[in-house]
Short mmCIF file of C-alpha atoms in Angstrom, two decimals:
data_model
loop_
_atom_site.label_atom_id
_atom_site.label_comp_id
_atom_site.label_asym_id
_atom_site.label_seq_id
_atom_site.Cartn_x
_atom_site.Cartn_y
_atom_site.Cartn_z
CA MET A 6 47.18 -20.97 -3.10
CA MET A 7 45.16 -17.72 -3.53
CA HIS A 8 48.09 -16.19 -5.42
CA VAL A 9 48.13 -19.08 -7.88
CA LEU A 10 44.35 -18.91 -8.37
CA LYS A 11 44.47 -15.17 -9.05
CA LYS A 12 47.30 -15.69 -11.54
CA LEU A 13 45.25 -18.32 -13.41
CA LEU A 14 42.27 -16.00 -13.52
CA LEU A 15 44.35 -13.20 -14.98
CA GLN A 16 45.90 -15.36 -17.70
CA ALA A 17 44.51 -14.30 -21.05
CA PRO A 18 44.58 -16.84 -23.87
CA CYS A 19 45.28 -15.28 -27.26
CA SER A 20 44.03 -16.35 -30.66
CA ARG A 21 44.85 -14.64 -33.96
CA ASN A 22 46.33 -11.64 -32.15
CA MET A 23 43.06 -11.20 -30.23
CA CYS A 24 43.27 -11.55 -26.43
CA THR A 25 40.38 -12.64 -24.24
CA ILE A 26 40.01 -13.06 -20.50
CA THR A 27 38.75 -16.19 -18.82
CA THR A 28 35.08 -16.57 -17.96
CA PRO A 29 35.69 -16.74 -14.17
CA HIS A 30 37.74 -13.54 -14.34
CA LEU A 31 35.05 -11.75 -16.38
CA ASN A 32 32.44 -12.61 -13.75
CA TYR A 33 34.94 -11.58 -11.07
CA MET A 34 35.23 -8.15 -12.78
CA ILE A 35 31.47 -7.75 -13.29
CA ASN A 36 30.54 -8.38 -9.67
CA PRO A 37 32.03 -5.20 -8.07
CA HIS A 38 30.23 -3.00 -10.58
CA ILE A 39 26.93 -4.64 -9.68
CA ASP A 40 27.66 -4.26 -5.96
CA ASN A 41 28.27 -0.53 -6.58
CA ASN A 42 24.99 -0.21 -8.54
CA ASN A 43 26.92 0.51 -11.74
CA VAL A 44 24.98 -1.87 -13.96
CA LYS A 45 25.83 0.10 -17.09
CA GLN A 46 29.56 -0.55 -16.63
CA ALA A 47 28.92 -4.21 -15.85
CA HIS A 48 26.90 -4.51 -19.07
CA LYS A 49 29.74 -2.82 -20.97
CA LEU A 50 32.17 -5.50 -19.78
CA LEU A 51 29.75 -8.13 -21.06
CA ASP A 52 29.59 -6.49 -24.49
CA GLU A 53 33.39 -6.09 -24.69
CA ASN A 54 34.05 -9.76 -23.92
CA PRO A 55 31.50 -11.80 -25.92
CA LEU A 56 33.77 -14.87 -26.11
CA SER A 57 34.30 -15.02 -22.35
CA CYS A 58 30.78 -14.66 -21.00
CA ASN A 59 28.60 -17.60 -20.02
CA ILE A 60 25.03 -18.00 -18.74
CA VAL A 61 26.14 -16.87 -15.27
CA SER A 62 27.49 -13.61 -16.72
CA TRP A 63 24.21 -12.85 -18.48
CA ASN A 64 22.14 -13.81 -15.43
CA MET A 65 24.18 -11.52 -13.18
CA ILE A 66 23.46 -8.46 -15.35
CA MET A 67 19.79 -9.38 -15.77
CA THR A 68 19.36 -9.78 -12.01
CA ALA A 69 20.90 -6.34 -11.45
CA TYR A 70 18.51 -4.75 -13.94
CA VAL A 71 15.52 -6.43 -12.27
CA GLN A 72 16.65 -5.27 -8.82
CA HIS A 73 16.74 -1.72 -10.18
CA ASN A 74 13.25 -2.17 -11.68
CA GLN A 75 14.65 -1.78 -15.20
CA ILE A 76 12.61 -4.67 -16.56
CA GLY A 77 12.83 -3.39 -20.15
CA LEU A 78 16.64 -3.55 -20.18
CA ALA A 79 16.54 -6.96 -18.51
CA HIS A 80 14.13 -8.19 -21.17
CA ASN A 81 16.34 -6.89 -24.00
CA LEU A 82 19.30 -8.73 -22.55
CA PHE A 83 17.22 -11.87 -22.06
CA ASP A 84 16.17 -11.85 -25.72
CA LYS A 85 19.82 -11.65 -26.83
CA MET A 86 20.97 -14.60 -24.70
CA PRO A 87 22.24 -17.46 -26.91
CA HIS A 88 21.43 -20.01 -24.19
CA LYS A 89 19.02 -19.77 -21.28
CA ASP A 90 18.66 -21.97 -18.20
CA ALA A 91 15.88 -22.18 -15.58
CA VAL A 92 17.59 -19.41 -13.59
CA SER A 93 17.37 -17.06 -16.60
CA TRP A 94 13.65 -17.64 -16.95
CA ASN A 95 13.13 -17.28 -13.19
CA ILE A 96 14.89 -13.91 -13.22
CA MET A 97 12.49 -12.64 -15.88
CA LEU A 98 9.47 -14.06 -14.05
CA SER A 99 10.66 -12.35 -10.89
CA GLY A 100 11.06 -9.09 -12.80
CA PHE A 101 7.52 -9.19 -14.15
CA HIS A 102 6.25 -10.01 -10.66
CA ARG A 103 8.26 -7.15 -9.17
CA THR A 104 6.78 -4.66 -11.65
CA ARG A 105 3.29 -6.20 -11.31
CA ASN A 106 3.14 -7.00 -15.00
CA SER A 107 0.74 -9.96 -14.89
CA GLU A 108 0.41 -10.28 -18.65
CA GLY A 109 4.19 -10.24 -19.14
CA LEU A 110 4.64 -12.85 -16.43
CA TYR A 111 2.00 -15.15 -17.93
CA ASN A 112 3.48 -14.91 -21.45
CA CYS A 113 6.99 -15.49 -20.11
CA PHE A 114 5.86 -18.66 -18.36
CA LEU A 115 4.17 -19.92 -21.54
CA GLN A 116 7.38 -19.27 -23.52
CA MET A 117 9.39 -21.10 -20.87
CA GLY A 118 7.22 -24.18 -21.37
CA ARG A 119 7.51 -23.96 -25.17
CA ALA A 120 11.29 -23.72 -24.82
CA GLY A 121 11.24 -27.05 -23.01
CA VAL A 122 12.68 -25.68 -19.75
CA VAL A 123 11.33 -27.58 -16.74
CA PRO A 124 10.08 -25.30 -13.91
CA ASN A 125 11.77 -25.69 -10.53
CA ASP A 126 10.58 -24.83 -7.02
CA TYR A 127 11.56 -21.18 -7.41
CA THR A 128 9.59 -20.92 -10.69
CA VAL A 129 6.43 -22.31 -9.13
CA SER A 130 6.72 -20.20 -5.97
CA THR A 131 7.26 -17.02 -8.00
CA LEU A 132 4.21 -17.80 -10.13
CA LEU A 133 2.05 -18.43 -7.08
CA ARG A 134 3.14 -15.20 -5.39
CA ALA A 135 2.55 -13.27 -8.61
CA VAL A 136 -0.94 -14.54 -9.53
CA GLY A 137 -2.46 -14.50 -6.04
CA SER A 138 -4.95 -11.63 -5.49
CA THR A 139 -4.74 -10.61 -9.17
CA GLU A 140 -6.87 -11.19 -12.26
CA LEU A 141 -4.69 -14.26 -12.90
CA ASP A 142 -5.61 -16.00 -9.63
CA VAL A 143 -7.57 -18.54 -11.72
CA LEU A 144 -4.15 -20.01 -12.58
CA VAL A 145 -3.46 -21.10 -8.98
CA ASN A 146 -5.07 -24.50 -9.50
CA GLN A 147 -3.18 -25.03 -12.78
CA VAL A 148 0.14 -24.09 -11.20
CA HIS A 149 -0.68 -26.46 -8.35
CA ALA A 150 -1.30 -29.22 -10.92
CA ILE A 151 2.13 -28.55 -12.47
CA ALA A 152 3.75 -28.64 -9.03
CA PHE A 153 1.95 -31.90 -8.23
CA HIS A 154 3.08 -33.45 -11.54
CA LEU A 155 6.70 -32.51 -10.79
CA GLY A 156 6.44 -33.54 -7.14
CA LEU A 157 7.24 -29.98 -6.05
CA ASN A 158 4.13 -29.63 -3.88
CA LEU A 159 5.92 -31.77 -1.27
CA ASN A 160 8.59 -29.06 -1.03
CA VAL A 161 8.40 -26.62 1.93
CA PHE A 162 9.12 -23.65 -0.31
CA VAL A 163 6.38 -24.47 -2.84
CA GLY A 164 3.96 -25.79 -0.22
CA SER A 165 4.10 -22.54 1.75
CA SER A 166 3.45 -20.56 -1.44
CA LEU A 167 0.46 -22.78 -2.21
CA ILE A 168 -0.95 -22.16 1.27
CA ARG A 169 -0.78 -18.39 0.79
CA ALA A 170 -2.15 -18.59 -2.75
CA TYR A 171 -5.21 -20.56 -1.64
CA ALA A 172 -5.71 -18.11 1.23
CA SER A 173 -5.98 -15.32 -1.37
CA LEU A 174 -8.67 -17.42 -3.07
CA ARG A 175 -10.32 -18.00 0.34
CA GLU A 176 -10.23 -21.77 -0.22
CA GLU A 177 -9.73 -23.08 3.31
CA ASP A 178 -9.85 -26.81 2.52
CA ALA A 179 -7.33 -26.43 -0.31
CA LEU A 180 -4.82 -24.50 1.79
CA ARG A 181 -5.06 -27.06 4.60
CA LYS A 182 -4.49 -29.86 2.04
CA ALA A 183 -1.44 -27.99 0.70
CA PHE A 184 -0.05 -27.83 4.23
CA ASP A 185 -0.71 -31.51 4.87
CA ASP A 186 1.07 -32.48 1.62
CA ILE A 187 4.39 -30.93 2.75
CA LEU A 188 6.69 -33.81 3.70
CA MET A 189 9.12 -32.04 6.02
CA LYS A 190 7.24 -29.15 7.61
CA ASP A 191 9.35 -26.38 9.10
CA VAL A 192 8.56 -23.16 10.92
CA THR A 193 8.02 -21.34 7.58
CA SER A 194 5.17 -23.64 6.55
CA TRP A 195 3.55 -23.36 10.00
CA ASN A 196 3.82 -19.56 9.83
CA ALA A 197 2.18 -19.61 6.39
CA LEU A 198 -0.76 -21.59 7.81
CA VAL A 199 -1.18 -19.20 10.78
CA SER A 200 -1.03 -16.18 8.45
CA SER A 201 -3.56 -17.72 6.05
CA TYR A 202 -6.08 -18.51 8.78
CA MET A 203 -5.77 -14.91 9.99
CA GLU A 204 -6.33 -13.65 6.44
CA LEU A 205 -9.55 -15.66 6.33
CA GLY A 206 -10.64 -14.24 9.68
CA ARG A 207 -10.31 -17.64 11.35
CA THR A 208 -8.57 -16.32 14.45
CA VAL A 209 -9.40 -19.37 16.58
CA ASP A 210 -7.89 -21.76 14.01
CA ALA A 211 -4.85 -19.49 13.70
CA GLN A 212 -4.33 -19.49 17.48
CA THR A 213 -4.80 -23.27 17.65
CA THR A 214 -2.27 -23.78 14.86
CA PHE A 215 0.16 -21.46 16.64
CA ASP A 216 -0.24 -23.40 19.90
CA LEU A 217 0.46 -26.69 18.05
CA MET A 218 3.65 -25.45 16.40
CA PRO A 219 6.61 -27.66 17.37
CA ARG A 220 8.93 -24.67 17.10
CA ARG A 221 8.35 -20.93 16.93
CA ASN A 222 10.52 -17.96 16.03
CA VAL A 223 10.00 -14.20 16.25
CA ILE A 224 8.33 -14.30 12.82
CA SER A 225 5.73 -16.74 14.22
CA TRP A 226 4.88 -14.38 17.07
CA THR A 227 4.83 -11.33 14.78
CA THR A 228 2.56 -13.16 12.32
CA LEU A 229 0.08 -13.83 15.12
CA VAL A 230 0.21 -10.21 16.33
CA ASN A 231 -0.29 -8.90 12.79
CA GLY A 232 -3.18 -11.29 12.24
CA TYR A 233 -5.05 -10.05 15.31
CA VAL A 234 -4.42 -6.45 14.22
CA LYS A 235 -5.90 -7.13 10.77
CA ASN A 236 -8.93 -8.70 12.44
CA LYS A 237 -9.44 -5.58 14.58
CA ARG A 238 -8.55 -7.38 17.82
CA VAL A 239 -5.91 -4.91 18.91
CA ASN A 240 -6.03 -5.71 22.62
CA LYS A 241 -5.46 -9.39 21.88
CA ALA A 242 -2.60 -8.43 19.55
CA ARG A 243 -1.00 -6.43 22.38
CA SER A 244 -1.47 -9.36 24.76
CA VAL A 245 0.41 -11.65 22.35
CA PHE A 246 3.03 -8.97 21.75
CA ASP A 247 3.72 -8.72 25.48
CA GLU A 248 4.44 -12.47 25.55
CA ILE A 249 7.27 -12.22 23.00
CA ASN A 250 10.57 -12.80 24.78
CA GLU A 251 12.87 -11.49 22.05
CA ARG A 252 11.24 -8.73 20.06
CA ASN A 253 12.86 -7.31 16.93
CA VAL A 254 12.20 -4.09 15.04
CA VAL A 255 9.55 -5.79 12.89
CA SER A 256 7.47 -6.98 15.85
CA TRP A 257 7.63 -3.54 17.48
CA THR A 258 6.68 -1.84 14.20
CA VAL A 259 3.76 -4.21 13.55
CA MET A 260 2.26 -3.44 16.96
CA ILE A 261 2.81 0.32 16.67
CA SER A 262 1.35 0.28 13.16
CA GLY A 263 -1.59 -1.79 14.46
CA TYR A 264 -2.48 0.92 16.94
CA VAL A 265 -2.24 3.57 14.20
CA GLN A 266 -4.45 1.56 11.82
CA ASN A 267 -7.10 1.38 14.54
CA LYS A 268 -6.73 5.10 15.35
CA ARG A 269 -5.31 4.48 18.81
CA PHE A 270 -2.63 7.06 18.28
CA MET A 271 -1.66 7.72 21.90
CA ASP A 272 -1.18 3.97 22.49
CA ALA A 273 1.12 3.91 19.45
CA LEU A 274 3.18 6.82 20.81
CA LYS A 275 3.43 5.25 24.28
CA LEU A 276 4.62 1.98 22.76
CA PHE A 277 7.22 3.83 20.70
CA VAL A 278 8.57 5.48 23.86
CA LEU A 279 8.76 2.01 25.44
CA MET A 280 10.59 0.71 22.36
CA PHE A 281 13.01 3.61 22.51
CA LYS A 282 14.00 2.58 26.03
CA THR A 283 15.05 -0.84 24.74
CA GLU A 284 18.06 -1.56 22.55
CA THR A 285 15.88 -2.09 19.48
CA ARG A 286 16.68 0.52 16.86
CA PRO A 287 13.67 1.85 14.88
CA ASN A 288 13.81 1.69 11.09
CA HIS A 289 12.16 3.96 8.52
CA PHE A 290 8.92 1.92 8.66
CA THR A 291 8.78 2.39 12.44
CA PHE A 292 9.34 6.12 12.18
CA SER A 293 6.74 6.36 9.41
CA SER A 294 4.09 4.72 11.64
CA VAL A 295 5.03 6.89 14.61
CA LEU A 296 4.77 10.04 12.49
CA ASP A 297 1.33 8.86 11.34
CA ALA A 298 0.39 8.57 15.03
CA CYS A 299 1.62 12.13 15.64
CA ALA A 300 -0.44 13.30 12.66
CA GLY A 301 -3.53 11.44 13.84
CA SER A 302 -3.32 12.94 17.33
CA SER A 303 -2.15 16.38 16.10
CA SER A 304 0.87 16.06 18.41
CA LEU A 305 3.21 18.59 16.84
CA LEU A 306 5.61 18.62 19.81
CA MET A 307 5.94 14.83 19.70
CA GLY A 308 6.31 15.02 15.92
CA LEU A 309 9.20 17.46 16.27
CA GLN A 310 10.88 15.13 18.77
CA VAL A 311 10.44 12.15 16.44
CA HIS A 312 11.87 14.20 13.56
CA LEU A 313 14.91 14.95 15.72
CA CYS A 314 15.25 11.23 16.61
CA ILE A 315 15.25 10.35 12.91
CA ILE A 316 18.02 12.86 12.19
CA LYS A 317 20.09 11.61 15.14
CA SER A 318 19.58 7.96 14.14
CA GLY A 319 21.38 8.59 10.85
CA ILE A 320 18.69 6.91 8.76
CA ARG A 321 19.11 8.00 5.17
CA ASN A 322 16.43 10.08 3.52
CA ASP A 323 13.68 7.79 2.37
CA VAL A 324 10.49 8.69 0.52
CA ILE A 325 8.41 6.61 2.99
CA TRP A 326 9.26 8.41 6.24
CA LEU A 327 9.74 11.78 4.56
CA THR A 328 6.19 11.56 3.17
CA SER A 329 4.90 10.65 6.63
CA LEU A 330 6.77 13.72 7.91
CA VAL A 331 5.02 15.91 5.32
CA ASP A 332 1.67 14.47 6.38
CA MET A 333 2.46 14.97 10.08
CA TYR A 334 3.40 18.64 9.71
CA ALA A 335 0.38 19.25 7.46
CA LYS A 336 -2.10 17.65 9.87
CA CYS A 337 -0.52 19.48 12.81
CA GLY A 338 -1.03 22.79 11.01
CA ASP A 339 2.54 23.71 10.05
CA MET A 340 2.27 23.90 6.26
CA ASP A 341 5.56 25.79 5.90
CA ALA A 342 7.43 22.90 7.52
CA ALA A 343 5.40 20.39 5.47
CA PHE A 344 6.34 22.11 2.22
CA CYS A 345 10.00 22.41 3.27
CA VAL A 346 10.20 18.65 3.89
CA PHE A 347 8.27 17.94 0.69
CA GLU A 348 10.77 19.92 -1.37
CA SER A 349 13.64 17.94 0.21
CA ILE A 350 12.28 14.65 -1.19
CA THR A 351 14.46 13.79 -4.19
CA ASP A 352 12.23 11.11 -5.69
CA LYS A 353 8.72 12.30 -4.96
CA ASN A 354 6.08 9.64 -5.53
CA LEU A 355 2.30 9.87 -5.86
CA VAL A 356 1.79 9.49 -2.10
CA SER A 357 4.16 12.42 -1.47
CA TRP A 358 2.21 14.66 -3.87
CA ASN A 359 -1.11 13.58 -2.33
CA ALA A 360 0.21 14.47 1.13
CA ILE A 361 1.12 18.05 0.22
CA ILE A 362 -1.97 18.65 -1.95
CA GLY A 363 -4.22 17.20 0.76
CA GLY A 364 -2.47 19.30 3.40
CA TYR A 365 -3.10 22.55 1.56
CA ALA A 366 -6.69 21.51 0.77
CA SER A 367 -7.52 20.64 4.39
CA HIS A 368 -6.29 24.06 5.56
CA GLY A 369 -8.41 25.90 3.01
CA LEU A 370 -5.38 26.92 0.93
CA ALA A 371 -7.09 25.97 -2.31
CA ALA A 372 -4.88 28.00 -4.64
CA ARG A 373 -1.72 26.38 -3.27
CA ALA A 374 -3.30 22.91 -3.47
CA LEU A 375 -4.21 23.42 -7.12
CA GLU A 376 -0.75 24.85 -7.88
CA GLU A 377 0.88 21.70 -6.52
CA PHE A 378 -1.61 19.58 -8.48
CA ASP A 379 -0.59 21.35 -11.71
CA ARG A 380 3.11 20.97 -10.82
CA MET A 381 2.58 17.27 -10.17
CA LYS A 382 1.13 16.77 -13.64
CA ILE A 383 3.94 18.78 -15.25
CA VAL A 384 6.62 16.48 -13.77
CA GLY A 385 4.76 13.47 -15.17
CA VAL A 386 3.11 11.99 -12.06
CA THR A 387 -0.35 10.59 -12.85
CA PRO A 388 -3.03 11.43 -10.24
CA ASP A 389 -5.15 8.75 -8.61
CA GLU A 390 -8.54 8.72 -6.85
CA VAL A 391 -7.05 10.13 -3.62
CA THR A 392 -5.52 13.04 -5.55
CA PHE A 393 -8.91 14.01 -6.94
CA VAL A 394 -10.58 13.81 -3.52
CA ASN A 395 -7.99 16.34 -2.33
CA VAL A 396 -8.38 18.54 -5.42
CA LEU A 397 -12.19 18.55 -5.21
CA SER A 398 -12.00 19.25 -1.48
CA ALA A 399 -9.80 22.28 -2.24
CA CYS A 400 -12.40 23.50 -4.74
CA VAL A 401 -15.14 23.07 -2.10
CA HIS A 402 -13.25 25.23 0.42
CA ALA A 403 -12.64 27.98 -2.12
CA GLY A 404 -16.04 27.78 -3.82
CA PHE A 405 -14.42 27.06 -7.21
CA VAL A 406 -17.50 25.49 -8.79
CA GLU A 407 -16.46 25.57 -12.44
CA GLU A 408 -12.93 24.39 -11.66
CA GLY A 409 -14.33 21.60 -9.52
CA LYS A 410 -16.63 20.50 -12.37
CA LYS A 411 -13.65 20.49 -14.75
CA HIS A 412 -11.50 18.32 -12.48
CA PHE A 413 -14.41 15.92 -11.83
CA THR A 414 -14.97 15.56 -15.60
CA ASP A 415 -11.22 15.09 -16.24
CA MET A 416 -11.11 12.33 -13.66
CA LEU A 417 -13.89 10.45 -15.47
CA THR A 418 -12.89 11.08 -19.09
CA LYS A 419 -9.22 12.07 -19.32
CA TYR A 420 -7.95 9.62 -16.67
CA GLY A 421 -10.66 6.97 -17.05
CA MET A 422 -11.32 6.66 -13.30
CA GLN A 423 -14.58 5.65 -11.69
CA ALA A 424 -15.90 8.23 -9.24
CA GLU A 425 -16.33 6.92 -5.71
CA MET A 426 -18.61 8.08 -2.90
CA GLU A 427 -16.03 10.61 -1.64
CA HIS A 428 -15.88 12.31 -5.06
CA TYR A 429 -19.66 12.56 -5.31
CA SER A 430 -19.87 13.89 -1.74
CA CYS A 431 -17.35 16.62 -2.61
CA MET A 432 -19.32 17.61 -5.71
CA VAL A 433 -22.65 17.67 -3.83
CA ASP A 434 -20.99 19.80 -1.14
CA LEU A 435 -19.54 22.09 -3.84
CA TYR A 436 -22.88 22.55 -5.62
CA GLY A 437 -24.79 22.85 -2.36
CA ARG A 438 -22.59 25.57 -0.87
CA ALA A 439 -22.99 27.52 -4.11
CA GLY A 440 -26.79 27.11 -3.93
CA LYS A 441 -26.84 25.05 -7.14
CA PHE A 442 -29.34 22.50 -5.80
CA ASP A 443 -30.63 21.44 -9.22
CA GLU A 444 -27.15 20.32 -10.24
CA ALA A 445 -26.64 18.59 -6.88
CA GLU A 446 -29.91 16.67 -7.25
CA LYS A 447 -29.10 15.72 -10.85
CA LEU A 448 -25.71 14.37 -9.79
CA ILE A 449 -27.26 12.32 -6.98
CA LYS A 450 -29.88 10.81 -9.32
CA ASN A 451 -27.20 9.75 -11.83
CA MET A 452 -24.93 8.10 -9.24
CA PRO A 453 -24.25 4.40 -9.90
CA PHE A 454 -24.79 3.54 -6.21
CA GLU A 455 -26.96 4.63 -3.30
CA PRO A 456 -25.79 7.76 -1.43
CA ASP A 457 -24.47 7.32 2.11
CA VAL A 458 -24.96 9.39 5.27
CA VAL A 459 -21.97 11.63 4.47
CA LEU A 460 -23.36 12.64 1.08
CA TRP A 461 -26.87 13.32 2.40
CA GLY A 462 -25.27 15.20 5.30
CA ALA A 463 -23.35 17.43 2.90
CA LEU A 464 -26.61 18.21 1.07
CA LEU A 465 -28.45 18.84 4.34
CA ALA A 466 -25.71 21.21 5.55
CA ALA A 467 -26.00 23.15 2.28
CA CYS A 468 -29.77 23.32 2.72
CA GLY A 469 -29.16 24.78 6.17
CA LEU A 470 -26.79 27.35 4.70
CA HIS A 471 -29.40 28.48 2.15
CA SER A 472 -32.54 27.75 4.25
CA ASN A 473 -33.84 25.24 1.68
CA LEU A 474 -36.51 23.55 3.80
CA GLU A 475 -38.07 21.21 1.23
CA LEU A 476 -34.82 19.62 0.07
CA GLY A 477 -33.46 19.72 3.63
CA GLN A 478 -36.39 17.65 4.91
CA TYR A 479 -35.81 15.13 2.12
CA ALA A 480 -32.07 14.84 2.94
CA ALA A 481 -32.85 14.56 6.67
CA GLU A 482 -35.32 11.75 6.03
CA ARG A 483 -32.71 9.89 3.95
CA ILE A 484 -30.21 10.22 6.78
CA ARG A 485 -32.73 8.85 9.30
CA ARG A 486 -33.39 5.86 7.04
CA LEU A 487 -29.69 5.02 7.15
CA GLU A 488 -29.09 6.04 10.80
CA SER A 489 -32.41 6.54 12.59
CA ASN A 490 -31.00 8.45 15.56
CA HIS A 491 -28.38 10.57 13.80
CA PRO A 492 -28.40 13.94 15.65
CA VAL A 493 -27.51 16.14 12.67
CA SER A 494 -30.68 15.36 10.76
CA TYR A 495 -32.68 16.76 13.70
CA SER A 496 -30.35 19.66 14.56
CA MET A 497 -30.10 20.95 11.00
CA LEU A 498 -33.86 20.74 10.40
CA THR A 499 -34.41 22.60 13.69
CA LYS A 500 -32.10 25.35 12.41
CA ILE A 501 -33.82 25.63 9.02
CA GLN A 502 -37.35 25.62 10.49
CA GLY A 503 -36.34 28.20 13.11
CA GLU A 504 -35.08 30.50 10.35
CA LYS A 505 -38.42 30.04 8.58
CA GLY A 506 -40.31 30.90 11.80
CA MET A 507 -41.86 27.41 12.02
CA TRP A 508 -41.56 27.27 15.83
CA SER A 509 -44.21 24.59 16.41
CA ASN A 510 -42.24 22.25 14.15
CA VAL A 511 -39.02 23.18 15.98
CA ASN A 512 -40.56 22.33 19.36
CA ASP A 513 -41.88 19.05 17.96
CA LEU A 514 -38.44 18.07 16.69
CA ARG A 515 -36.85 18.98 20.02
CA ASP A 516 -39.40 16.84 21.89
CA ARG A 517 -38.63 13.90 19.60
CA MET A 518 -34.90 14.39 20.25
CA LYS A 519 -35.51 14.28 24.00
CA GLU A 520 -37.65 11.15 23.70
CA LYS A 521 -34.94 9.36 21.73
CA GLY A 522 -32.14 10.68 23.96
CA ILE A 523 -30.49 12.47 21.05
CA LYS A 524 -28.09 15.27 21.97
CA LYS A 525 -27.44 18.31 19.81
CA GLN A 526 -24.54 17.75 17.42
CA ASN A 527 -21.53 20.05 17.51
CA ALA A 528 -20.46 21.71 14.28
CA ILE A 529 -18.71 19.32 11.87
CA SER A 530 -17.65 19.12 8.25
CA TRP A 531 -19.50 16.24 6.60
CA VAL A 532 -17.06 15.61 3.77
CA GLU A 533 -13.93 15.77 5.92
#
């Protein structure tokens, strides 16, 4: 039977001395090229056989382009299609969602309606996932109205998407109504409700919903664990995690990552060791979280062991865990190893560059940090706010005042970014260490928001460095207004007044510290 089918597929009807292959055989030929990530060759087959291709042929190539994030090529192909079905439009919508092109997605949906193509459940779900937590979230209610008109809101797939969309809008009544409207609720819809309550911080409602679930799977348990982690209830998350009978790599990774997010690095490492004793094999997300734990606890020996585990596991090089490896070596003080790993990353992304620049900056290697920053720009990677915090921090360590001013100005004008508190704190620290208090004060006065303890602390530390009593007292008073018993405001003023020979004031400050039970603060870096 298979032999006959293959023979039929290979038969090529001829017309006017021009041979064509059948449509099924064309699609049969296209598929292996797509599986081998050779989209260009698949597209070539499409172009060479215009009489044999159908909508399925076009959709196959478009899907491949979208999966490779080549939305422009997918769009060009889409525009050339003689006939489009709902699947064609959904592929384009998915592509715009994948590349976070909200405007493109919105226009595509409008064109779909004008073309008279009726949305299906996949269309509506894609739209809801795309507009949630974006500037287009105002469309959630309109998409819901479309779903209601088509009767798609009763569908589990659409209903679950509606629940999550309303959670992003923080509309609790609406998400509960969306859940109630689902005719045949399954574990996916229950999981969506649990996740949404957790997103809203309604941990009691989430737990109650979980307890009422008629059936649970490992995703249900992991959703609950992740929810408690996000709500800073890590011990409760661990308690739920320990109840899971059949844990998978995702549940282990969520719990390990939860410890890391809450800076409980040793707990994360202990849990990883426990995981390693089971048959669950870590993936690159697991290793990335574990490396972050090694970095956070400065555990170089453990980091080296984890690196060896990764190599032995055979996991292919991936920008996620390799970047975590760069960060780990940098924070553990081995910048040579950090740079070696960084150079091994084939497709360096912005996070990778930030890791190496930040590593050099934190170790006072300002020249190297700025070299990598220049190299990053040369290869066409656009810096973000984190990059500039690292760059300004490097300038602070090296005392590069003019260079720091230039980078701060570039961030505002050339890249159109809005300076955040960390950037202002770096600049105040930079000016203060250089004794340029007029410029520091001017910057503080022109800030669009009120300074925090870190910024005032940076100014106070600079006043201590240059024995600037008047400005130091002002900065100390500002710190006490924000944190009345902060030890540094007392310790630094004691230092400045001692240097000025104002011993009666020093004794008075020390008496006040004793009365309030304030201990002398050890040396710290305010900005870092």
